[in-house]
PDB file of C-alpha atoms in Angstrom:
ATOM      1  CA  MET A   1       0.019   0.212   0.012  1.00 72.00           C
ATOM      2  CA  LYS A   2       1.382   3.435  -1.005  1.00 78.00           C
ATOM      3  CA  CYS A   3       1.523   6.317   1.242  1.00 79.00           C
ATOM      4  CA  SER A   4      -0.561   9.401   0.019  1.00 78.00           C
ATOM      5  CA  VAL A   5       2.217  11.798   1.944  1.00 78.00           C
ATOM      6  CA  CYS A   6       5.738  10.510   1.299  1.00 81.00           C
ATOM      7  CA  GLY A   7       4.657   7.727  -1.348  1.00 79.00           C
ATOM      8  CA  SER A   8       6.405   4.897   0.220  1.00 78.00           C
ATOM      9  CA  GLU A   9       5.313   1.010  -0.133  1.00 81.00           C
ATOM     10  CA  ASN A  10       4.073  -0.454   3.050  1.00 76.00           C
ATOM     11  CA  LEU A  11       2.541  -3.586   3.777  1.00 76.00           C
ATOM     12  CA  GLU A  12      -1.444  -4.278   3.290  1.00 77.00           C
ATOM     13  CA  GLY A  13      -3.611  -3.724   6.310  1.00 75.00           C
ATOM     14  CA  SER A  14      -1.125  -1.170   8.001  1.00 76.00           C
ATOM     15  CA  ALA A  15      -2.744   1.931   9.607  1.00 77.00           C
ATOM     16  CA  TYR A  16       0.315   4.154   9.400  1.00 77.00           C
ATOM     17  CA  CYS A  17       3.311   4.671   7.319  1.00 80.00           C
ATOM     18  CA  GLU A  18       6.252   3.085   8.234  1.00 78.00           C
ATOM     19  CA  ASP A  19       8.537   5.869   6.749  1.00 77.00           C
ATOM     20  CA  CYS A  20       6.345   9.060   7.556  1.00 79.00           C
ATOM     21  CA  GLY A  21       3.799   7.759  10.410  1.00 76.00           C
ATOM     22  CA  ALA A  22       1.375   9.412   7.981  1.00 75.00           C
ATOM     23  CA  ARG A  23      -2.206   7.548   8.163  1.00 77.00           C
ATOM     24  CA  LEU A  24      -2.904   5.131   5.484  1.00 74.00           C
ATOM     25  CA  PRO A  25      -6.144   5.427   3.473  1.00 72.00           C
ATOM     26  CA  GLN A  26      -8.617   2.392   4.829  1.00 65.00           C
ATOM     27  CA  GLY A  27     -10.827   0.760   2.874  1.00 45.00           C
ATOM     28  CA  MET A  28      -9.354   0.743  -0.024  1.00 47.00           C
ATOM     29  CA  PRO A  29      -9.539  -2.855  -1.880  1.00 46.00           C
ATOM     30  CA  ALA A  30      -6.283  -4.553  -1.223  1.00 44.00           C
ATOM     31  CA  VAL A  31      -4.327  -5.229  -4.648  1.00 46.00           C
ATOM     32  CA  THR A  32      -3.113  -8.932  -5.064  1.00 47.00           C
ATOM     33  CA  GLN A  33      -0.872  -9.946  -7.289  1.00 49.00           C
ATOM     34  CA  GLU A  34      -1.545 -12.949  -9.189  1.00 52.00           C
ATOM     35  CA  ALA A  35       1.124 -15.900  -9.053  1.00 51.00           C
ATOM     36  CA  PRO A  36       2.549 -16.203 -12.537  1.00 55.00           C
ATOM     37  CA  ALA A  37       1.559 -19.273 -13.916  1.00 54.00           C
ATOM     38  CA  VAL A  38       4.091 -21.934 -13.915  1.00 51.00           C
ATOM     39  CA  PRO A  39       4.683 -23.583 -17.367  1.00 55.00           C
ATOM     40  CA  PHE A  40       3.616 -27.512 -17.310  1.00 54.00           C
ATOM     41  CA  ALA A  41       6.662 -29.584 -17.219  1.00 55.00           C
ATOM     42  CA  ALA A  42       6.479 -32.947 -18.687  1.00 56.00           C
ATOM     43  CA  PRO A  43       7.737 -35.920 -16.663  1.00 57.00           C
ATOM     44  CA  GLN A  44      11.421 -36.566 -17.311  1.00 61.00           C
ATOM     45  CA  PRO A  45      12.621 -40.012 -17.797  1.00 60.00           C
ATOM     46  CA  ALA A  46      15.122 -41.557 -15.120  1.00 58.00           C
ATOM     47  CA  PRO A  47      18.390 -41.328 -15.627  1.00 56.00           C
ATOM     48  CA  ALA A  48      20.003 -44.220 -17.271  1.00 56.00           C
ATOM     49  CA  SER A  49      22.746 -45.709 -15.022  1.00 57.00           C
ATOM     50  CA  LEU A  50      26.168 -44.124 -15.344  1.00 59.00           C
ATOM     51  CA  PRO A  51      28.566 -46.590 -16.773  1.00 58.00           C
ATOM     52  CA  ALA A  52      30.804 -48.129 -13.954  1.00 61.00           C
ATOM     53  CA  PRO A  53      34.010 -46.146 -13.840  1.00 58.00           C
ATOM     54  CA  VAL A  54      37.025 -47.417 -15.799  1.00 56.00           C
ATOM     55  CA  PRO A  55      39.943 -48.268 -13.495  1.00 57.00           C
ATOM     56  CA  GLU A  56      43.202 -46.346 -14.405  1.00 57.00           C
ATOM     57  CA  SER A  57      45.607 -48.738 -15.557  1.00 58.00           C
ATOM     58  CA  VAL A  58      48.483 -49.852 -13.850  1.00 57.00           C
ATOM     59  CA  PRO A  59      51.631 -49.417 -15.268  1.00 61.00           C
ATOM     60  CA  ALA A  60      53.505 -52.669 -15.851  1.00 64.00           C
ATOM     61  CA  PRO A  61      56.699 -52.525 -14.043  1.00 67.00           C
ATOM     62  CA  MET A  62      59.527 -51.792 -15.978  1.00 69.00           C
ATOM     63  CA  PRO A  63      62.234 -54.810 -16.385  1.00 66.00           C
ATOM     64  CA  GLN A  64      65.100 -54.768 -14.472  1.00 66.00           C
ATOM     65  CA  PRO A  65      68.229 -54.974 -16.418  1.00 62.00           C
ATOM     66  CA  ALA A  66      69.893 -58.195 -15.591  1.00 65.00           C
ATOM     67  CA  PRO A  67      73.594 -57.685 -14.212  1.00 59.00           C
ATOM     68  CA  PRO A  68      76.316 -58.369 -16.550  1.00 55.00           C
ATOM     69  CA  ALA A  69      77.647 -61.744 -16.812  1.00 58.00           C
ATOM     70  CA  PRO A  70      80.712 -62.235 -15.185  1.00 54.00           C
ATOM     71  CA  VAL A  71      84.071 -62.744 -17.118  1.00 48.00           C
ATOM     72  CA  PRO A  72      84.436 -66.659 -17.629  1.00 49.00           C
ATOM     73  CA  GLY A  73      86.658 -68.110 -15.554  1.00 43.00           C
ATOM     74  CA  VAL A  74      86.784 -65.095 -13.252  1.00 41.00           C
ATOM     75  CA  GLU A  75      85.768 -65.239  -9.615  1.00 43.00           C
ATOM     76  CA  ALA A  76      86.304 -62.156  -7.075  1.00 41.00           C
ATOM     77  CA  VAL A  77      86.438 -62.575  -3.783  1.00 43.00           C
ATOM     78  CA  SER A  78      83.360 -62.491  -1.816  1.00 50.00           C
ATOM     79  CA  GLY A  79      81.542 -61.566  -4.753  1.00 74.00           C
ATOM     80  CA  THR A  80      83.162 -57.711  -5.008  1.00 81.00           C
ATOM     81  CA  VAL A  81      86.279 -56.013  -6.746  1.00 80.00           C
ATOM     82  CA  ARG A  82      88.192 -53.305  -4.734  1.00 83.00           C
ATOM     83  CA  CYS A  83      88.694 -49.856  -6.938  1.00 83.00           C
ATOM     84  CA  ALA A  84      92.598 -49.483  -7.136  1.00 81.00           C
ATOM     85  CA  ALA A  85      91.875 -45.567  -7.444  1.00 82.00           C
ATOM     86  CA  CYS A  86      89.550 -44.984  -4.300  1.00 85.00           C
ATOM     87  CA  GLY A  87      89.750 -48.360  -2.711  1.00 83.00           C
ATOM     88  CA  ALA A  88      86.031 -48.687  -2.758  1.00 85.00           C
ATOM     89  CA  GLU A  89      84.255 -52.098  -3.063  1.00 85.00           C
ATOM     90  CA  ASN A  90      82.364 -52.824  -5.880  1.00 82.00           C
ATOM     91  CA  PRO A  91      80.196 -55.620  -7.181  1.00 83.00           C
ATOM     92  CA  SER A  92      82.285 -58.247  -9.454  1.00 78.00           C
ATOM     93  CA  TYR A  93      79.998 -57.683 -12.523  1.00 77.00           C
ATOM     94  CA  GLU A  94      80.582 -53.919 -12.656  1.00 81.00           C
ATOM     95  CA  ALA A  95      82.666 -52.576 -15.107  1.00 81.00           C
ATOM     96  CA  TYR A  96      83.556 -48.870 -13.601  1.00 81.00           C
ATOM     97  CA  CYS A  97      83.840 -47.629  -9.686  1.00 83.00           C
ATOM     98  CA  GLU A  98      80.565 -46.565  -8.177  1.00 83.00           C
ATOM     99  CA  ASP A  99      81.965 -44.030  -6.467  1.00 83.00           C
ATOM    100  CA  CYS A 100      84.744 -42.634  -8.690  1.00 83.00           C
ATOM    101  CA  GLY A 101      83.875 -43.951 -12.119  1.00 81.00           C
ATOM    102  CA  ALA A 102      87.671 -45.390 -12.555  1.00 81.00           C
ATOM    103  CA  SER A 103      87.835 -48.725 -14.580  1.00 81.00           C
ATOM    104  CA  LEU A 104      87.663 -51.940 -12.895  1.00 77.00           C
ATOM    105  CA  THR A 105      89.216 -54.020 -15.530  1.00 76.00           C
ATOM    106  CA  ALA A 106      92.839 -53.871 -13.907  1.00 70.00           C
ATOM    107  CA  ALA A 107      91.428 -54.633 -10.103  1.00 63.00           C
ATOM    108  CA  ARG A 108      89.490 -57.542 -11.902  1.00 65.00           C
ATOM    109  CA  ALA A 109      92.695 -59.140 -13.344  1.00 64.00           C
ATOM    110  CA  GLU A 110      94.504 -58.376 -10.342  1.00 63.00           C
ATOM    111  CA  VAL A 111      91.902 -60.822  -8.571  1.00 58.00           C
ATOM    112  CA  GLU A 112      91.893 -63.105 -11.151  1.00 56.00           C
ATOM    113  CA  THR A 113      95.423 -64.180 -10.878  1.00 56.00           C
ATOM    114  CA  SER A 114      95.087 -63.943  -6.960  1.00 55.00           C
ATOM    115  CA  ILE A 115      92.465 -66.611  -6.749  1.00 51.00           C
ATOM    116  CA  PRO A 116      93.720 -69.883  -5.916  1.00 55.00           C
ATOM    117  CA  VAL A 117      92.050 -73.274  -8.051  1.00 49.00           C
ATOM    118  CA  ALA A 118      89.695 -74.416  -5.313  1.00 54.00           C
ATOM    119  CA  ALA A 119      89.863 -77.905  -4.590  1.00 54.00           C
ATOM    120  CA  VAL A 120      87.090 -80.688  -5.591  1.00 54.00           C
ATOM    121  CA  PRO A 121      85.880 -81.817  -2.582  1.00 59.00           C
ATOM    122  CA  VAL A 122      86.102 -85.853  -2.978  1.00 59.00           C
ATOM    123  CA  ALA A 123      83.034 -87.547  -1.344  1.00 60.00           C
ATOM    124  CA  THR A 124      83.830 -90.041   1.358  1.00 64.00           C
ATOM    125  CA  GLU A 125      82.118 -92.512   3.111  1.00 69.00           C
ATOM    126  CA  ALA A 126      81.895 -91.874   6.465  1.00 69.00           C
ATOM    127  CA  VAL A 127      83.396 -94.800   8.974  1.00 72.00           C
ATOM    128  CA  ALA A 128      82.508 -95.083  12.513  1.00 69.00           C
ATOM    129  CA  PRO A 129      85.323 -95.567  14.672  1.00 67.00           C
ATOM    130  CA  ALA A 130      85.886 -98.955  15.680  1.00 63.00           C
ATOM    131  CA  PRO A 131      84.975 -99.558  19.353  1.00 61.00           C
ATOM    132  CA  SER A 132      87.789 -99.761  21.734  1.00 60.00           C
ATOM    133  CA  PRO A 133      88.024-102.955  23.402  1.00 66.00           C
ATOM    134  CA  ARG A 134      85.921-103.182  27.025  1.00 86.00           C
ATOM    135  CA  PRO A 135      86.751-106.173  29.120  1.00 93.00           C
ATOM    136  CA  ARG A 136      83.543-107.354  31.514  1.00 95.00           C
ATOM    137  CA  LEU A 137      82.677-110.104  33.087  1.00 96.00           C
ATOM    138  CA  SER A 138      78.922-110.965  31.883  1.00 95.00           C
ATOM    139  CA  LEU A 139      76.701-113.277  34.063  1.00 96.00           C
ATOM    140  CA  VAL A 140      75.655-116.321  32.106  1.00 94.00           C
ATOM    141  CA  ASP A 141      71.953-115.885  33.255  1.00 86.00           C
ATOM    142  CA  GLY A 142      72.197-112.809  31.821  1.00 84.00           C
ATOM    143  CA  GLY A 143      71.570-110.998  34.785  1.00 81.00           C
ATOM    144  CA  GLY A 144      73.936-108.231  34.287  1.00 91.00           C
ATOM    145  CA  GLU A 145      78.030-107.095  33.413  1.00 94.00           C
ATOM    146  CA  PHE A 146      80.791-105.855  35.807  1.00 95.00           C
ATOM    147  CA  PRO A 147      83.284-104.041  33.814  1.00 95.00           C
ATOM    148  CA  LEU A 148      87.013-104.567  34.451  1.00 95.00           C
ATOM    149  CA  ASP A 149      88.145-101.178  34.267  1.00 93.00           C
ATOM    150  CA  ARG A 150      90.634-101.059  37.178  1.00 93.00           C
ATOM    151  CA  ASP A 151      93.943-102.430  37.973  1.00 95.00           C
ATOM    152  CA  ALA A 152      92.772-104.345  41.157  1.00 96.00           C
ATOM    153  CA  MET A 153      89.381-105.508  41.549  1.00 97.00           C
ATOM    154  CA  ALA A 154      87.741-107.943  44.752  1.00 97.00           C
ATOM    155  CA  LEU A 155      84.712-110.322  43.654  1.00 97.00           C
ATOM    156  CA  GLY A 156      82.617-111.275  46.593  1.00 97.00           C
ATOM    157  CA  ARG A 157      79.252-110.400  48.538  1.00 96.00           C
ATOM    158  CA  ARG A 158      78.929-107.060  50.345  1.00 96.00           C
ATOM    159  CA  SER A 159      78.650-107.082  54.079  1.00 95.00           C
ATOM    160  CA  PRO A 160      78.304-103.425  55.535  1.00 94.00           C
ATOM    161  CA  ALA A 161      78.580-104.846  58.926  1.00 94.00           C
ATOM    162  CA  ASP A 162      82.048-105.754  58.273  1.00 93.00           C
ATOM    163  CA  SER A 163      82.613-102.947  55.866  1.00 94.00           C
ATOM    164  CA  ILE A 164      83.235-105.025  52.662  1.00 95.00           C
ATOM    165  CA  PHE A 165      82.083-103.656  49.594  1.00 96.00           C
ATOM    166  CA  PRO A 166      83.718-105.472  46.822  1.00 96.00           C
ATOM    167  CA  GLU A 167      84.027-103.881  43.509  1.00 96.00           C
ATOM    168  CA  ILE A 168      82.948-106.740  41.535  1.00 96.00           C
ATOM    169  CA  ASP A 169      79.602-107.266  44.180  1.00 96.00           C
ATOM    170  CA  LEU A 170      77.779-110.602  43.542  1.00 96.00           C
ATOM    171  CA  THR A 171      75.359-110.465  46.364  1.00 95.00           C
ATOM    172  CA  GLU A 172      72.117-110.205  43.995  1.00 93.00           C
ATOM    173  CA  ALA A 173      73.522-112.838  41.797  1.00 93.00           C
ATOM    174  CA  ASP A 174      74.282-115.239  44.334  1.00 93.00           C
ATOM    175  CA  THR A 175      70.919-115.696  46.422  1.00 91.00           C
ATOM    176  CA  GLU A 176      71.680-118.828  48.087  1.00 92.00           C
ATOM    177  CA  SER A 177      75.017-117.299  49.226  1.00 92.00           C
ATOM    178  CA  TYR A 178      77.570-119.622  47.933  1.00 96.00           C
ATOM    179  CA  VAL A 179      79.874-116.793  47.034  1.00 96.00           C
ATOM    180  CA  SER A 180      82.041-115.886  50.036  1.00 96.00           C
ATOM    181  CA  ARG A 181      82.239-112.000  51.199  1.00 96.00           C
ATOM    182  CA  ARG A 182      85.979-112.150  50.359  1.00 96.00           C
ATOM    183  CA  HIS A 183      86.157-115.126  47.439  1.00 97.00           C
ATOM    184  CA  GLY A 184      88.473-113.412  44.753  1.00 97.00           C
ATOM    185  CA  ARG A 185      90.442-111.121  42.968  1.00 97.00           C
ATOM    186  CA  ILE A 186      91.359-109.523  39.832  1.00 97.00           C
ATOM    187  CA  VAL A 187      94.639-107.890  38.797  1.00 97.00           C
ATOM    188  CA  ARG A 188      95.944-106.552  35.615  1.00 95.00           C
ATOM    189  CA  GLN A 189      99.625-107.145  35.005  1.00 94.00           C
ATOM    190  CA  GLU A 190     101.183-105.736  31.816  1.00 92.00           C
ATOM    191  CA  GLY A 191      97.992-105.739  29.850  1.00 90.00           C
ATOM    192  CA  ARG A 192      96.914-109.089  31.098  1.00 94.00           C
ATOM    193  CA  LEU A 193      93.865-109.796  33.525  1.00 96.00           C
ATOM    194  CA  LEU A 194      95.049-112.603  36.372  1.00 97.00           C
ATOM    195  CA  TYR A 195      92.322-114.068  38.473  1.00 97.00           C
ATOM    196  CA  GLU A 196      93.436-115.394  41.867  1.00 97.00           C
ATOM    197  CA  ASP A 197      91.059-116.961  44.522  1.00 97.00           C
ATOM    198  CA  VAL A 198      91.514-115.703  47.937  1.00 96.00           C
ATOM    199  CA  GLY A 199      90.488-118.733  49.932  1.00 95.00           C
ATOM    200  CA  SER A 200      87.142-118.990  49.206  1.00 95.00           C
ATOM    201  CA  SER A 201      84.801-121.486  50.889  1.00 94.00           C
ATOM    202  CA  ASN A 202      82.983-123.343  47.536  1.00 95.00           C
ATOM    203  CA  GLY A 203      86.210-122.670  45.280  1.00 95.00           C
ATOM    204  CA  SER A 204      86.646-120.863  42.095  1.00 97.00           C
ATOM    205  CA  PHE A 205      86.123-122.570  38.625  1.00 97.00           C
ATOM    206  CA  LEU A 206      87.835-121.703  35.318  1.00 97.00           C
ATOM    207  CA  ASN A 207      86.506-123.411  32.169  1.00 96.00           C
ATOM    208  CA  GLY A 208      85.305-126.351  34.556  1.00 94.00           C
ATOM    209  CA  ASN A 209      88.858-126.189  36.484  1.00 96.00           C
ATOM    210  CA  ARG A 210      89.525-125.772  39.928  1.00 96.00           C
ATOM    211  CA  LEU A 211      91.903-122.988  41.103  1.00 96.00           C
ATOM    212  CA  THR A 212      94.442-123.253  43.774  1.00 96.00           C
ATOM    213  CA  ALA A 213      93.560-120.653  46.264  1.00 95.00           C
ATOM    214  CA  GLY A 214      96.648-118.311  45.953  1.00 95.00           C
ATOM    215  CA  VAL A 215      97.645-119.010  42.676  1.00 96.00           C
ATOM    216  CA  GLN A 216      97.026-116.495  39.839  1.00 96.00           C
ATOM    217  CA  ALA A 217      95.328-117.842  36.383  1.00 96.00           C
ATOM    218  CA  GLU A 218      95.088-115.642  33.480  1.00 96.00           C
ATOM    219  CA  ILE A 219      91.802-115.321  31.837  1.00 96.00           C
ATOM    220  CA  ARG A 220      90.879-114.776  27.909  1.00 95.00           C
ATOM    221  CA  GLU A 221      88.467-113.809  25.801  1.00 94.00           C
ATOM    222  CA  GLY A 222      85.472-116.469  25.949  1.00 95.00           C
ATOM    223  CA  ASP A 223      86.728-118.164  29.431  1.00 97.00           C
ATOM    224  CA  ARG A 224      84.240-118.983  31.930  1.00 96.00           C
ATOM    225  CA  LEU A 225      84.610-118.309  35.627  1.00 97.00           C
ATOM    226  CA  ARG A 226      82.386-119.771  38.370  1.00 96.00           C
ATOM    227  CA  LEU A 227      82.415-118.774  41.987  1.00 97.00           C
ATOM    228  CA  GLY A 228      80.218-120.947  43.731  1.00 93.00           C
ATOM    229  CA  LYS A 229      77.158-121.533  41.731  1.00 93.00           C
ATOM    230  CA  THR A 230      77.514-118.175  39.623  1.00 95.00           C
ATOM    231  CA  GLU A 231      78.916-118.417  36.112  1.00 96.00           C
ATOM    232  CA  MET A 232      80.175-115.551  34.382  1.00 96.00           C
ATOM    233  CA  ILE A 233      81.951-115.317  31.155  1.00 96.00           C
ATOM    234  CA  PHE A 234      85.185-112.775  30.510  1.00 96.00           C
ATOM    235  CA  LEU A 235      84.280-110.783  26.982  1.00 94.00           C
ATOM    236  CA  VAL A 236      86.680-108.201  25.379  1.00 86.00           C
TER     237      VAL A 236
END
């Protein structure tokens, strides 16, 4: 609505001018503006699905150049050649020093003349060392073995009350106590083993022959020694 005094436009229905305060004429028909006609828009077809993006092609890795083949018959120590100009170590296949650019031909020739001819290993079959002789008395009934690893060994039954502990203790093998507590002894002399009965009650027998007490008898491999009822075989 236009003010008749100052000509300012005011909102419809206002009683006074917003600029000069003059009273606005009332009862005048409000002028309405018609909304502009909106042209009819035809429905648009749905957009077609967009094509899938094409991935960027990944460039193929560049082939790495193969290292130059080493000179036939030349093998550098530890796979390197020392530069004669600056002393830097270079791979054996390089023709020029990577540090100073000097030629490595002279250094390679020096390495070639200094490399000894490697000996071709000869395959040999491993041979196990022969076991050393181990003399021992083995019970004939399989009850055990007694190594003869001392220069003097007593044979008999142990008696803690009498402080008797023979090196070859036959207590477990002689359950009927036919073996004396001090029955015999074995001594080593000049590489030989000699048995001596020391006065046992039931005697000592070598290969079935009764031995005289106090007399030494040599025992050899395969001999059978019987003390009371306990029989042993001498093995090496």
